[in-house]
CSV table of C-alpha atoms in Angstrom, one decimal:
chain,number,residue,atom,x,y,z
O,1,MET,CA,56.4,38.8,-19.9
O,2,SER,CA,55.6,43.1,-18.7
O,3,ASP,CA,57.4,45.0,-16.6
O,4,SER,CA,54.5,45.1,-13.8
O,5,PHE,CA,54.0,41.5,-14.5
O,6,ARG,CA,58.0,40.4,-13.2
O,7,ARG,CA,57.4,42.9,-10.3
O,8,VAL,CA,53.4,41.7,-9.0
O,9,TRP,CA,55.2,37.8,-9.6
O,10,GLY,CA,58.8,38.4,-7.6
O,11,LYS,CA,56.5,38.5,-4.9
O,12,ASP,CA,57.5,36.1,-2.7
O,13,TRP,CA,54.5,35.8,-0.7
O,14,VAL,CA,52.2,35.7,-4.2
O,15,ARG,CA,54.5,33.5,-5.5
O,16,TRP,CA,53.8,31.2,-2.1
O,17,TRP,CA,49.9,31.8,-2.5
O,18,THR,CA,49.3,31.1,-6.3
O,19,HIS,CA,50.8,27.5,-6.3
O,20,ARG,CA,49.1,26.5,-3.6
O,21,LEU,CA,45.8,27.9,-4.9
O,22,LEU,CA,45.9,26.3,-7.9
O,23,ALA,CA,47.2,23.2,-5.6
O,24,ALA,CA,44.7,22.8,-4.1
O,25,ALA,CA,42.2,23.5,-6.8
O,26,LEU,CA,43.6,20.2,-8.6
O,27,LEU,CA,42.8,18.4,-5.7
O,28,TYR,CA,39.3,19.7,-5.0
O,29,LEU,CA,38.6,18.7,-8.9
O,30,VAL,CA,39.9,16.5,-10.1
O,31,PRO,CA,38.7,14.0,-6.9
O,32,TYR,CA,34.9,16.0,-7.2
O,33,THR,CA,35.4,15.0,-10.8
O,34,GLY,CA,36.2,11.5,-10.5
O,35,LEU,CA,33.7,10.9,-7.7
O,36,ASN,CA,31.1,12.7,-9.6
O,37,TRP,CA,31.8,10.7,-13.0
O,38,HIS,CA,31.6,7.2,-10.7
O,39,PHE,CA,28.4,8.5,-9.1
O,40,SER,CA,26.9,9.4,-12.5
O,41,ARG,CA,27.2,6.0,-13.9
O,42,ALA,CA,25.9,4.6,-10.9
O,43,ILE,CA,22.4,6.2,-11.0
O,44,GLU,CA,22.7,5.4,-14.5
O,45,ALA,CA,22.9,1.8,-13.7
O,46,GLU,CA,20.6,1.5,-11.3
O,47,LEU,CA,18.4,3.4,-13.6
O,48,ASP,CA,19.1,0.3,-16.8
O,49,TRP,CA,17.8,-1.7,-14.4
O,50,VAL,CA,15.0,-0.3,-13.9
O,51,ARG,CA,13.6,0.5,-17.3
O,52,ALA,CA,15.3,-3.4,-17.6
O,53,GLN,CA,12.6,-4.5,-15.2
O,54,GLY,CA,9.8,-2.3,-17.7
O,55,ALA,CA,9.4,-0.4,-15.1
O,56,PRO,CA,8.2,3.5,-14.9
O,57,VAL,CA,11.8,6.1,-13.9
O,58,VAL,CA,9.7,9.2,-13.1
O,59,ALA,CA,6.4,9.9,-11.7
O,60,SER,CA,5.6,11.5,-16.1
O,61,GLU,CA,6.7,8.1,-18.1
O,62,LEU,CA,3.6,6.2,-15.4
O,63,MET,CA,1.3,8.3,-18.6
O,64,GLU,CA,2.7,6.8,-21.3
O,65,SER,CA,0.3,3.1,-22.2
O,66,LYS,CA,2.9,0.9,-22.6
O,67,TYR,CA,3.2,1.1,-18.1
O,68,ARG,CA,-1.2,1.9,-17.8
O,69,GLU,CA,-3.4,-0.8,-18.9
O,70,ARG,CA,-6.3,1.1,-21.0
O,71,ILE,CA,-8.9,-0.5,-20.2
O,72,PRO,CA,-12.4,0.1,-23.4
O,73,ALA,CA,-15.2,1.5,-21.2
O,74,GLY,CA,-18.0,-1.2,-21.3
O,75,GLU,CA,-15.6,-3.0,-19.5
O,76,ASP,CA,-13.3,-0.8,-16.8
O,77,ALA,CA,-15.3,-1.1,-13.7
O,78,PHE,CA,-14.2,2.4,-12.9
O,79,PRO,CA,-16.5,5.2,-14.0
O,80,LEU,CA,-19.1,3.3,-12.2
O,81,LEU,CA,-17.1,2.7,-9.1
O,82,LYS,CA,-16.4,6.5,-8.4
O,83,ALA,CA,-20.1,7.8,-9.6
O,84,ALA,CA,-21.1,5.7,-7.4
O,85,VAL,CA,-18.5,7.8,-4.7
O,86,ALA,CA,-20.0,10.7,-6.3
O,87,LEU,CA,-23.8,10.5,-5.1
O,88,TYR,CA,-21.9,9.2,-1.9
O,89,GLU,CA,-20.2,12.5,-0.8
O,90,GLY,CA,-23.4,13.9,-2.8
O,91,ILE,CA,-25.0,12.3,1.7
O,92,PRO,CA,-25.4,15.2,3.6
O,93,GLU,CA,-22.0,15.7,6.0
O,94,ALA,CA,-24.0,15.3,9.2
O,95,ASP,CA,-24.7,11.3,7.5
O,96,ARG,CA,-21.5,10.5,6.1
O,97,THR,CA,-20.0,11.5,9.1
O,98,PHE,CA,-22.3,9.5,11.4
O,99,CYS,CA,-22.3,6.1,8.3
O,100,GLY,CA,-18.2,6.9,9.4
O,101,SER,CA,-18.5,6.1,12.6
O,102,ILE,CA,-20.9,2.5,12.1
O,103,GLU,CA,-19.9,-1.0,12.9
O,104,TRP,CA,-21.4,-4.2,12.6
O,105,LYS,CA,-21.3,-5.9,16.4
O,106,GLU,CA,-22.3,-8.7,18.5
O,107,GLY,CA,-25.2,-9.5,16.3
O,108,ARG,CA,-26.0,-4.9,16.5
O,109,LEU,CA,-25.2,-1.7,15.3
O,110,TRP,CA,-22.2,-0.1,17.6
O,111,ASN,CA,-21.4,3.2,17.7
O,112,GLY,CA,-17.4,3.2,16.9
O,113,SER,CA,-16.4,6.1,17.6
O,114,GLU,CA,-18.1,6.5,20.8
O,115,SER,CA,-17.5,2.3,21.2
O,116,ARG,CA,-21.7,2.2,22.9
O,117,SER,CA,-25.1,0.8,21.1
O,118,LEU,CA,-26.6,1.9,18.2
O,119,SER,CA,-30.6,3.8,20.3
O,120,GLU,CA,-33.7,2.5,18.2
O,121,GLU,CA,-33.7,6.4,16.5
O,122,GLU,CA,-30.0,5.8,15.6
O,123,THR,CA,-31.1,2.4,14.3
O,124,GLU,CA,-33.8,3.8,12.3
O,125,ARG,CA,-31.5,6.8,10.8
O,126,ALA,CA,-29.0,4.1,9.9
O,127,ARG,CA,-32.3,1.4,8.0
O,128,ALA,CA,-33.6,4.9,6.0
O,129,LEU,CA,-30.0,5.7,5.3
O,130,VAL,CA,-29.4,2.6,3.2
O,131,ARG,CA,-32.8,3.3,1.3
O,132,THR,CA,-32.5,5.6,0.7
O,133,ASN,CA,-29.1,5.7,-1.3
O,134,GLU,CA,-29.7,2.1,-3.2
O,135,ARG,CA,-29.1,3.8,-6.0
O,136,ILE,CA,-25.1,3.0,-4.9
O,137,LEU,CA,-25.4,0.0,-4.6
O,138,ASP,CA,-26.4,-0.3,-8.6
O,139,PHE,CA,-23.5,0.9,-9.7
O,140,PHE,CA,-21.4,-1.8,-7.3
O,141,ARG,CA,-24.0,-4.5,-8.3
O,142,GLU,CA,-22.5,-3.1,-12.4
O,143,ALA,CA,-18.9,-2.7,-11.3
O,144,ALA,CA,-18.9,-5.7,-10.0
O,145,GLY,CA,-19.7,-7.5,-13.6
O,146,ARG,CA,-16.4,-6.3,-15.4
O,147,SER,CA,-13.5,-7.3,-14.3
O,148,ARG,CA,-11.1,-5.0,-14.8
O,149,CYS,CA,-10.0,-1.2,-13.0
O,150,SER,CA,-8.5,1.5,-14.3
O,151,SER,CA,-8.0,5.6,-13.3
O,152,GLU,CA,-6.9,7.9,-15.2
O,153,VAL,CA,-5.3,10.1,-13.1
O,154,ASP,CA,-2.9,12.5,-13.8
O,155,PHE,CA,0.9,12.3,-11.7
O,156,THR,CA,2.4,14.3,-13.3
O,157,LYS,CA,0.8,17.0,-11.2
O,158,GLY,CA,1.8,14.7,-7.9
O,159,ALA,CA,1.7,12.1,-5.6
O,160,GLY,CA,-0.6,14.3,-4.3
O,161,VAL,CA,-4.1,14.1,-6.6
O,162,LEU,CA,-4.7,10.2,-5.3
O,163,LEU,CA,-5.5,11.0,-2.3
O,164,PRO,CA,-9.3,12.5,-2.3
O,165,ASN,CA,-9.9,9.6,-4.4
O,166,VAL,CA,-8.3,7.5,-1.7
O,167,GLY,CA,-10.3,9.3,0.9
O,168,SER,CA,-13.5,8.7,-0.6
O,169,ALA,CA,-13.1,5.5,-1.6
O,170,ARG,CA,-13.0,4.0,2.1
O,171,SER,CA,-16.5,6.3,2.9
O,172,VAL,CA,-18.4,4.4,0.7
O,173,ALA,CA,-16.0,1.0,0.8
O,174,ARG,CA,-18.0,1.3,5.0
O,175,PHE,CA,-21.5,3.1,3.5
O,176,LEU,CA,-21.6,-0.5,2.2
O,177,GLN,CA,-20.3,-2.2,5.6
O,178,LEU,CA,-23.5,-0.1,6.7
O,179,ALA,CA,-25.7,-1.6,3.4
O,180,SER,CA,-24.4,-5.0,4.6
O,181,ALA,CA,-25.0,-4.6,8.9
O,182,VAL,CA,-28.8,-3.4,8.4
O,183,SER,CA,-29.1,-6.6,6.2
O,184,ALA,CA,-27.8,-8.9,9.1
O,185,LEU,CA,-30.0,-7.1,11.5
O,186,GLU,CA,-32.8,-7.2,9.1
O,187,GLY,CA,-33.0,-11.0,9.6
O,188,HIS,CA,-31.5,-10.6,5.2
O,189,SER,CA,-29.3,-13.5,6.2
O,190,VAL,CA,-28.4,-13.8,1.6
O,191,GLU,CA,-28.9,-10.9,0.7
O,192,ALA,CA,-26.0,-9.1,3.4
O,193,MET,CA,-23.5,-11.3,2.3
O,194,ASP,CA,-24.8,-10.4,-1.9
O,195,ARG,CA,-23.6,-6.4,-0.1
O,196,TRP,CA,-20.7,-8.0,1.1
O,197,VAL,CA,-19.3,-8.9,-1.2
O,198,LEU,CA,-19.5,-5.8,-3.2
O,199,GLY,CA,-17.7,-4.1,-0.5
O,200,LEU,CA,-14.6,-6.0,-1.3
O,201,SER,CA,-15.2,-4.7,-5.1
O,202,ALA,CA,-14.6,-1.1,-3.2
O,203,ILE,CA,-11.3,-2.3,-2.3
O,204,ARG,CA,-10.7,-2.3,-6.1
O,205,LEU,CA,-11.1,1.8,-7.5
O,206,VAL,CA,-8.4,2.2,-3.9
O,207,GLU,CA,-6.2,-0.1,-5.5
O,208,ALA,CA,-6.9,0.9,-9.7
O,209,GLU,CA,-4.5,4.4,-8.7
O,210,GLN,CA,-1.7,2.4,-6.1
O,211,TYR,CA,1.4,3.7,-7.3
O,212,VAL,CA,2.0,4.5,-4.1
O,213,LEU,CA,2.0,2.8,-0.6
O,214,VAL,CA,-0.7,5.1,1.4
O,215,SER,CA,-3.2,3.2,-0.7
O,216,HIS,CA,-1.6,0.3,0.0
O,217,LEU,CA,-2.1,0.6,3.3
O,218,VAL,CA,-5.9,2.3,2.8
O,219,SER,CA,-6.8,-1.2,0.5
O,220,VAL,CA,-5.4,-3.0,3.3
O,221,SER,CA,-7.6,-1.1,5.6
O,222,VAL,CA,-10.7,-1.3,4.0
O,223,GLU,CA,-10.2,-4.8,3.2
O,224,ASP,CA,-9.3,-5.6,7.3
O,225,LEU,CA,-12.5,-4.6,8.3
O,226,TYR,CA,-14.0,-6.4,5.7
O,227,LEU,CA,-12.8,-9.3,7.7
O,228,LYS,CA,-14.2,-8.2,11.1
O,229,CYS,CA,-17.3,-7.7,9.3
O,230,TRP,CA,-17.4,-10.9,8.2
O,231,GLN,CA,-17.1,-12.7,10.9
O,232,GLU,CA,-19.8,-10.5,12.6
O,233,ILE,CA,-22.2,-11.5,9.7
O,234,ALA,CA,-21.5,-15.2,9.7
O,235,ARG,CA,-22.0,-15.7,13.7
O,236,GLY,CA,-25.6,-13.3,12.5
O,237,CYS,CA,-27.2,-15.3,10.0
O,238,ARG,CA,-27.4,-18.4,8.8
O,239,LEU,CA,-25.8,-19.2,4.7
O,240,SER,CA,-25.2,-21.5,2.9
O,241,GLU,CA,-22.3,-23.7,1.8
O,242,LYS,CA,-23.3,-22.0,-1.3
O,243,ASP,CA,-22.9,-18.4,0.3
O,244,LEU,CA,-19.8,-18.9,2.6
O,245,ALA,CA,-18.0,-20.5,-0.9
O,246,ARG,CA,-18.8,-17.1,-2.4
O,247,ALA,CA,-17.7,-16.0,0.4
O,248,GLY,CA,-14.1,-17.8,-0.1
O,249,GLU,CA,-14.2,-17.5,-3.9
O,250,ALA,CA,-14.4,-13.2,-3.3
O,251,LEU,CA,-11.1,-13.4,-1.0
O,252,ALA,CA,-9.4,-15.7,-3.1
O,253,ARG,CA,-9.7,-13.3,-5.7
O,254,ARG,CA,-7.7,-10.4,-4.0
O,255,PRO,CA,-4.3,-10.2,-4.6
O,256,SER,CA,-1.3,-11.1,-2.0
O,257,PRO,CA,0.4,-8.2,-0.9
O,258,GLY,CA,3.7,-9.5,-3.2
O,259,GLU,CA,1.0,-9.0,-6.3
O,260,ALA,CA,0.0,-5.2,-5.0
O,261,TRP,CA,4.3,-4.4,-4.5
O,262,LYS,CA,5.3,-3.9,-8.1
O,263,LYS,CA,2.2,-1.3,-9.3
O,264,THR,CA,2.9,0.7,-5.9
O,265,ALA,CA,7.5,-0.2,-5.7
O,266,TRP,CA,6.7,1.8,-9.1
O,267,GLY,CA,5.4,5.2,-8.4
O,268,GLU,CA,7.3,5.8,-4.8
O,269,ARG,CA,10.1,5.2,-6.9
O,270,ALA,CA,9.0,6.8,-9.4
O,271,PHE,CA,7.9,10.0,-8.0
O,272,GLY,CA,11.3,9.7,-5.9
O,273,GLY,CA,12.9,10.0,-8.9
O,274,GLN,CA,11.2,13.5,-10.1
O,275,PHE,CA,12.2,14.8,-7.5
O,276,TRP,CA,15.4,13.7,-7.4
O,277,GLN,CA,16.0,14.6,-11.1
O,278,ALA,CA,14.8,18.3,-10.0
O,279,TRP,CA,16.6,17.9,-7.2
O,280,LEU,CA,20.4,16.8,-9.2
O,281,ASN,CA,19.5,18.5,-12.7
O,282,GLY,CA,16.5,21.3,-12.0
O,283,SER,CA,14.8,19.3,-14.5
O,284,ASP,CA,11.0,17.3,-14.7
O,285,ALA,CA,10.2,19.2,-12.5
O,286,SER,CA,8.4,23.0,-10.8
O,287,ASP,CA,10.1,25.7,-11.1
O,288,ASN,CA,10.7,25.5,-7.6
O,289,LEU,CA,12.1,22.8,-6.8
O,290,GLY,CA,14.3,23.5,-9.8
O,291,ASN,CA,15.2,26.6,-7.8
O,292,TRP,CA,17.6,23.8,-6.1
O,293,ARG,CA,19.5,22.8,-8.7
O,294,ALA,CA,22.9,20.7,-6.1
O,295,ARG,CA,26.6,21.9,-7.3
O,296,GLY,CA,29.8,21.0,-6.6
O,297,VAL,CA,30.2,19.1,-3.3
O,298,LEU,CA,26.7,19.1,-2.2
O,299,ARG,CA,26.4,17.4,-5.9
O,300,LEU,CA,28.2,14.1,-4.6
O,301,TRP,CA,26.1,14.3,-1.5
O,302,ARG,CA,23.3,14.1,-3.2
O,303,SER,CA,24.2,11.6,-6.1
O,304,ALA,CA,24.7,9.1,-3.3
O,305,ASP,CA,22.3,9.3,-2.0
O,306,TYR,CA,20.5,9.1,-4.7
O,307,ARG,CA,22.0,6.1,-5.8
O,308,TRP,CA,20.9,4.1,-2.0
O,309,TYR,CA,17.6,5.1,-2.6
O,310,LEU,CA,17.3,3.6,-6.1
O,311,ARG,CA,19.9,0.4,-4.6
O,312,TYR,CA,17.3,0.3,-1.1
O,313,TRP,CA,14.0,-0.7,-4.4
O,314,ARG,CA,16.5,-2.4,-6.1
O,315,MET,CA,17.5,-4.1,-3.2
O,316,THR,CA,13.6,-5.5,-1.6
O,317,ASP,CA,12.3,-5.7,-5.8
O,318,GLU,CA,14.6,-8.7,-4.8
O,319,LEU,CA,13.2,-9.9,-2.2
O,320,PHE,CA,9.6,-10.2,-3.4
O,321,ALA,CA,11.1,-11.9,-7.0
O,322,LYS,CA,11.9,-15.1,-5.1
O,323,GLY,CA,8.4,-15.2,-3.4
O,324,GLU,CA,6.5,-13.3,-0.6
O,325,PRO,CA,9.3,-12.3,2.1
O,326,ALA,CA,8.2,-12.8,6.2
O,327,GLY,CA,8.1,-10.3,8.2
O,328,GLY,CA,11.2,-8.6,9.1
O,329,ALA,CA,13.2,-9.5,6.1
O,330,ILE,CA,12.7,-5.5,4.8
O,331,GLU,CA,13.8,-4.1,7.7
O,332,LEU,CA,17.3,-5.9,7.0
O,333,HIS,CA,17.5,-3.3,3.6
O,334,GLU,CA,16.3,-0.3,5.5
O,335,GLY,CA,19.9,-1.0,8.4
O,336,LYS,CA,22.4,-1.3,5.5
O,337,LEU,CA,21.2,2.6,4.7
O,338,PRO,CA,24.2,4.9,5.5
O,339,ARG,CA,23.8,7.4,7.9
O,340,TYR,CA,25.1,10.7,5.2
O,341,ALA,CA,21.6,9.1,3.2
O,342,PHE,CA,19.3,10.4,5.1
O,343,LEU,CA,17.5,11.8,2.6
O,344,THR,CA,16.5,8.8,1.4
O,345,ARG,CA,15.0,7.0,5.2
O,346,LEU,CA,13.2,10.5,4.4
O,347,LEU,CA,12.1,9.8,1.2
O,348,LEU,CA,10.8,6.3,1.3
O,349,PRO,CA,7.9,5.8,4.3
O,350,ALA,CA,7.6,3.4,6.1
O,351,VAL,CA,8.0,1.1,3.7
O,352,SER,CA,9.0,-2.4,6.2
O,353,LYS,CA,6.0,-1.2,8.0
O,354,THR,CA,3.8,-1.3,5.3
O,355,HIS,CA,5.1,-4.3,4.0
O,356,SER,CA,4.4,-7.0,7.5
O,357,VAL,CA,0.8,-4.6,8.0
O,358,GLY,CA,-0.3,-6.2,4.1
O,359,LEU,CA,2.0,-9.6,5.5
O,360,LYS,CA,-0.8,-9.2,9.3
O,361,LEU,CA,-4.1,-8.8,6.7
O,362,SER,CA,-2.7,-12.2,4.1
O,363,ALA,CA,-2.8,-14.0,7.6
O,364,ARG,CA,-6.1,-12.3,7.7
O,365,ARG,CA,-7.3,-13.6,4.9
O,366,LEU,CA,-5.9,-17.1,5.1
O,367,VAL,CA,-7.3,-17.6,8.8
O,368,THR,CA,-10.7,-16.8,7.4
O,369,ARG,CA,-10.9,-18.4,5.0
O,370,TRP,CA,-9.6,-21.1,6.4
O,371,GLY,CA,-13.3,-20.7,8.9
O,372,ILE,CA,-15.5,-20.4,5.9
O,373,GLN,CA,-14.0,-23.9,5.4
O,374,LEU,CA,-14.8,-24.9,9.0
O,375,ALA,CA,-18.4,-24.2,8.8
O,376,ARG,CA,-19.1,-25.7,5.8
O,377,HIS,CA,-17.6,-28.7,6.6
O,378,LYS,CA,-19.6,-28.2,9.4
O,379,LEU,CA,-22.6,-28.3,7.3
O,380,ARG,CA,-21.9,-31.4,5.6
O,381,THR,CA,-20.8,-33.6,9.1
O,382,GLY,CA,-22.4,-30.9,11.6
O,383,VAL,CA,-19.9,-31.5,13.6
O,384,TYR,CA,-16.4,-29.2,13.2
O,385,PRO,CA,-12.8,-30.9,12.8
O,386,GLU,CA,-10.7,-32.5,15.6
O,387,THR,CA,-8.3,-31.1,14.0
O,388,LEU,CA,-7.2,-29.4,10.7
O,389,GLU,CA,-6.1,-31.8,8.9
O,390,GLY,CA,-9.8,-33.5,8.7
O,391,LEU,CA,-11.3,-31.3,6.8
O,392,SER,CA,-12.9,-32.6,4.4
O,393,ALA,CA,-9.9,-33.4,1.3
O,394,ASP,CA,-12.1,-31.2,-1.6
O,395,LEU,CA,-12.5,-27.7,1.3
O,396,ARG,CA,-8.5,-28.7,1.2
O,397,GLY,CA,-7.8,-28.9,-2.1
O,398,GLU,CA,-9.6,-25.4,-1.7
O,399,VAL,CA,-7.2,-22.7,0.6
O,400,PRO,CA,-3.7,-22.4,0.8
O,401,ASP,CA,-1.4,-24.3,3.1
O,402,PRO,CA,-2.9,-23.2,7.0
O,403,VAL,CA,0.6,-22.3,7.7
O,404,ASP,CA,1.5,-17.9,8.9
O,405,PRO,CA,3.3,-16.0,5.6
O,406,CYS,CA,4.0,-13.7,9.2
O,407,THR,CA,6.9,-16.4,10.6
O,408,GLY,CA,6.6,-19.5,7.9
O,409,LYS,CA,5.0,-21.1,11.8
O,410,PRO,CA,1.0,-23.5,11.7
O,411,PHE,CA,-1.9,-21.6,12.4
O,412,LEU,CA,-3.1,-22.2,16.1
O,413,TYR,CA,-6.3,-24.3,16.1
O,414,ALA,CA,-8.2,-26.0,18.5
O,415,ARG,CA,-12.5,-26.6,19.0
O,416,LYS,CA,-14.2,-24.7,22.0
O,417,GLY,CA,-17.9,-25.7,23.0
O,418,GLU,CA,-20.3,-25.3,20.0
O,419,GLY,CA,-16.8,-23.3,18.3
O,420,PHE,CA,-13.2,-23.4,17.5
O,421,VAL,CA,-10.5,-21.1,17.5
O,422,LEU,CA,-7.9,-20.1,14.8
O,423,ARG,CA,-5.6,-18.3,14.9
O,424,ALA,CA,-1.6,-16.9,13.4
O,425,PHE,CA,1.0,-15.8,15.2
O,426,GLY,CA,0.8,-12.1,14.1
O,427,PRO,CA,4.2,-10.3,13.2
O,428,ASN,CA,6.4,-10.3,17.1
O,429,GLY,CA,5.9,-14.4,16.2
O,430,ARG,CA,4.6,-15.5,19.7
O,431,ASP,CA,1.3,-16.6,20.6
O,432,ASP,CA,0.9,-13.3,23.8
O,433,GLN,CA,-0.9,-10.9,21.2
O,434,GLU,CA,-4.9,-10.0,21.7
O,435,ARG,CA,-5.4,-8.4,18.0
O,436,VAL,CA,-3.6,-11.4,16.3
O,437,PRO,CA,-5.1,-12.5,13.1
O,438,ARG,CA,-8.3,-14.9,14.4
O,439,TYR,CA,-11.3,-16.7,13.5
O,440,THR,CA,-13.7,-17.9,16.0
């Protein structure tokens, strides 16, 4: 040991600081190493569970064939639906805006954004729009003969690549609703019903890309629009029992919220996983995210947050595996997230609210299906039944029990004059809302 070193080390303040710095380093490194190991193991265990379910971990895996069904060209409806969208987008923007504002209500065409019925000139403009764009309907008729639909989106570019397609599908669905309303206005009942069924098939374009909750919300909103439109068509047109049965069959083929959830949850978790792994390791993402690589205590906090992100999705997956959860069930999981997991709260969309919207749609769809069966019963017997139990046995057997999926309570049914009112309770479980799912 050199003399200069002995002189420095011999000073009390040097030894005092050295001992404390070494102790501080040990106190930091040992817990840090242990916690880092603990969180890494916990995250890997959660990811192993995801892989065991046959689900992707990061968004880039969504491109792999095992996660994406490859459908032969002659069986895939997607190219035809996209061709229809391309034709629709070729319509002048002013006409598309006009088309998107039209609703069918009380036997008339309405401007929904201005809450007024269309003038004669506007009504003729709507008719002309449908007549000059019949080719769009032809594409949908051809697509309806194909049972499957799969997109070819490049998910490595991020979830944002889905949004333009989702918006286009919603727009063309409104055009098909207009086509159905124009047929009803002109007294062509069967054609109105046929076009309404075609409109339901437009939702398949959204669902083919349902890898994020926003696309699930759009498909819900489009179907909700069509269910409301159906009641107007049913009231304003003379439909045979065969026509009513066909409408019921079209609704019966719609996937339940639980069926839609699996693919949606895959995408949300995978896109989130790609973000988290980039944030933690600077990998599997863009250069901008890579520059945000976490180190030290920041890495521990992000690791703990990511673990909660994965645990949240696992809890919701397990909840759906037990059956269709009632409203409020997912909110309980959100309440279990600790305060420090605020990035998880930020990344997760309003999952419980999205699920609530899906349940309300499921209730509206079931109410509509029961309304169709009641109409078929009247065509056979001349009157509506006094109670739902009085519905013909064969008609009852074609639909699930009349139970509100939001609350588990039976639907409310009452005769009203020459008609009836059938309604569910809605998400809050109380019969105090004007906008609960109903059929009159």
